[in-house]
Coordinates of C-alpha atoms in Angstrom, one line a residue:
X1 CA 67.0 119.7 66.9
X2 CA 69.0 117.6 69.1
X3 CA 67.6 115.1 71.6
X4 CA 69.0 113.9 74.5
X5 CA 68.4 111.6 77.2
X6 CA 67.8 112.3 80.6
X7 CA 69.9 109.8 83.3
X8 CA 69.6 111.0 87.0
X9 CA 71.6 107.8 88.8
X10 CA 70.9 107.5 92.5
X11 CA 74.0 106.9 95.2
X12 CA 74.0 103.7 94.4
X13 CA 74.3 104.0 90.7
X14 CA 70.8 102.9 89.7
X15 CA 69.3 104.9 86.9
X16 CA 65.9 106.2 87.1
X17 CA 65.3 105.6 83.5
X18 CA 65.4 102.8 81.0
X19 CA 67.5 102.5 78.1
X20 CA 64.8 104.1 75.9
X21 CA 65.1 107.4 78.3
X22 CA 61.6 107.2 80.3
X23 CA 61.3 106.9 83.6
X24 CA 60.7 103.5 85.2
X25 CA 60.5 103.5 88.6
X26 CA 59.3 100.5 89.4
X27 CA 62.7 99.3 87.8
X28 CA 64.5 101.7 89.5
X29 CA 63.0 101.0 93.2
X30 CA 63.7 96.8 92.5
X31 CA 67.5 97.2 91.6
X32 CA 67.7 99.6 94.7
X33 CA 66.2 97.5 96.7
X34 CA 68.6 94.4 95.5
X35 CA 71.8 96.6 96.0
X36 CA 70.7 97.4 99.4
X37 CA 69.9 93.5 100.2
X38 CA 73.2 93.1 98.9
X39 CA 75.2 95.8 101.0
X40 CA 73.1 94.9 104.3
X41 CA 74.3 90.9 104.2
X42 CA 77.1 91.3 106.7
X43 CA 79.7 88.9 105.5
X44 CA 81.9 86.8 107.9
X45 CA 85.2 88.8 109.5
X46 CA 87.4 87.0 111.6
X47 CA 88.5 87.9 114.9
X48 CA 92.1 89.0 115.6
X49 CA 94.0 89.1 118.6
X50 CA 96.3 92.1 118.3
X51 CA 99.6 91.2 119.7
X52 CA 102.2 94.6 121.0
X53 CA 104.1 95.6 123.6
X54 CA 102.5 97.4 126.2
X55 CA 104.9 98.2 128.8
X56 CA 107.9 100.8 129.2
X57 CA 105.7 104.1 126.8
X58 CA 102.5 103.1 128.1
X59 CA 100.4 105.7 126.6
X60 CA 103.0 105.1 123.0
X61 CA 101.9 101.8 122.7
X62 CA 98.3 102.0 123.2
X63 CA 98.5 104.3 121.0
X64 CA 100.3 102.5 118.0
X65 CA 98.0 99.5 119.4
X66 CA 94.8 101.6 118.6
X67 CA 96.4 102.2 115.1
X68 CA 97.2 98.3 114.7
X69 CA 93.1 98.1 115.4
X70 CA 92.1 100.4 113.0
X71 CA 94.6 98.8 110.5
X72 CA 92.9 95.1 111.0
X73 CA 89.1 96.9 110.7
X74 CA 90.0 98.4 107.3
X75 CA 91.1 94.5 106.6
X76 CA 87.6 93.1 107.2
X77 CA 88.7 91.7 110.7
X78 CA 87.4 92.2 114.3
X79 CA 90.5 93.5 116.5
X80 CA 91.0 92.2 120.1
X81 CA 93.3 94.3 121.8
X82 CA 93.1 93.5 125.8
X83 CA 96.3 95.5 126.6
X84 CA 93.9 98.5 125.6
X85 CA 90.6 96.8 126.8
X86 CA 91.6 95.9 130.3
X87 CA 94.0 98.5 131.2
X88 CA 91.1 100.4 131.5
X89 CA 90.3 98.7 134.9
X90 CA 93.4 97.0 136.0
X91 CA 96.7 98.1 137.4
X92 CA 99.4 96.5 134.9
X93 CA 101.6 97.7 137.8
X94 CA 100.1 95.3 140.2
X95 CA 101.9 91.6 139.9
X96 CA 98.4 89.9 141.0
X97 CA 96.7 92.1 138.4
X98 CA 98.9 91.4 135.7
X99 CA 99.2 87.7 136.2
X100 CA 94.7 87.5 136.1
X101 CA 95.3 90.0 133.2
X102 CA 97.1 87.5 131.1
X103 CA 95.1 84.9 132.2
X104 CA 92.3 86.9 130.6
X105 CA 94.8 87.4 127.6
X106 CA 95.0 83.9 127.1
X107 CA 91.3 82.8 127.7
X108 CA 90.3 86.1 125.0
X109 CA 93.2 84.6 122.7
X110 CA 91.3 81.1 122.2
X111 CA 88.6 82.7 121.0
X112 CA 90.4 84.2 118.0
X113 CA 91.0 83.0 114.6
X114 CA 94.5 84.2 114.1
X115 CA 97.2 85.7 116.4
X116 CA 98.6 89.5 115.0
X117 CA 102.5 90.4 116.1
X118 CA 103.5 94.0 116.1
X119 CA 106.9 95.7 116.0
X120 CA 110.0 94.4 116.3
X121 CA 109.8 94.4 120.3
X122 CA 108.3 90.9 122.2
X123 CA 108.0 92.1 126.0
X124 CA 107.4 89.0 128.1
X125 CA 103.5 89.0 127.8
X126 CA 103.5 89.1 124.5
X127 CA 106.3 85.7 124.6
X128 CA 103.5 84.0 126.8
X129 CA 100.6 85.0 124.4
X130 CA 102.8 83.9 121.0
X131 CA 103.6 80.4 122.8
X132 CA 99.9 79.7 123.3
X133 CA 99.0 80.2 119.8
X134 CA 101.5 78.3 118.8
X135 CA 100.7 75.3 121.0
X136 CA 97.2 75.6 120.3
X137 CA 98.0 75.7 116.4
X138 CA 96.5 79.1 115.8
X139 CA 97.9 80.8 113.0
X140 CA 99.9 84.1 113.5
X141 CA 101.1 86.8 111.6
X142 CA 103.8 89.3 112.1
X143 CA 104.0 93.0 111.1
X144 CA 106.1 95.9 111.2
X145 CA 105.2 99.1 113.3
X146 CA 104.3 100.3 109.6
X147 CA 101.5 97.6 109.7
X148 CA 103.8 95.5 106.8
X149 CA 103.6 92.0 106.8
X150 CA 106.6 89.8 107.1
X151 CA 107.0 86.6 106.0
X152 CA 108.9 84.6 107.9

């Protein structure tokens, strides 16, 4: 006769039973309930201004923008993208609305840990936005299109 032992491992990769093969669940329901104390502590993530061109292929670069978002998420950083934010209710067209629009840039920019460059292209807002960092001292970072980092 061969014996063997029962494991049923939840999602989280608790087992139900104890090394001796019975069932234990008030084992089972304390080690859960640490794993999920541990997975709900939110741990710090860093805001980043996300730095691209927005002009000439509008709806391109918002695009690739979007994309230069999703790539600082999967980082463990908070993106800040205002050429995607507040085109949404301002005319980029419009020389008073672009000049409060990086005004906005700027004031959003201060609030950020680090400055993010994409692409190979600097259009003039992003000139005015890399400048401020580097007066203020903020660090930045450059990247290809590819979302590589180069060092400088």
């Amino acid at each position: 006769m061969i014996f063997t032992r029962k494991i049923e491992v939840n999602p989280m990769g608790v087992n139900m039973y104890n090394a001796e093969g019975y069932y234990d669940p008030t084992s089972y329901e304390a080690l859960t309930n640490i794993i999920k104390e541990a997975q709900a502590v939110r741990t710090f993530r860093p805001i980043v201004y996300i730095c691209s061109p927005l002009s000439g292929a509008v709806e391109s670069n918002q695009e690739k923008a979007r994309k230069y978002c999703r790539f600082a998420v999967d980082l463990g950083y908070i993106p800040l993208a205002p050429h995607i934010y507040l085109t949404q209710f301002m005319n980029d067209d419009s020389p008073v609305e672009r000049d409060l629009a990086l005004f906005i840039d700027i004031v959003f920019l201060s609030k950020c840990a680090e400055l993010w460059v994409f692409g190979e292209t600097v259009s003039k807002g992003m000139s005015i936005e890399i400048e401020r960092a580097k007066r203020k001292g903020q660090p930045i970072r450059y990247f290809t299109e590819d979302c590589k980092e180069v060092k400088n």
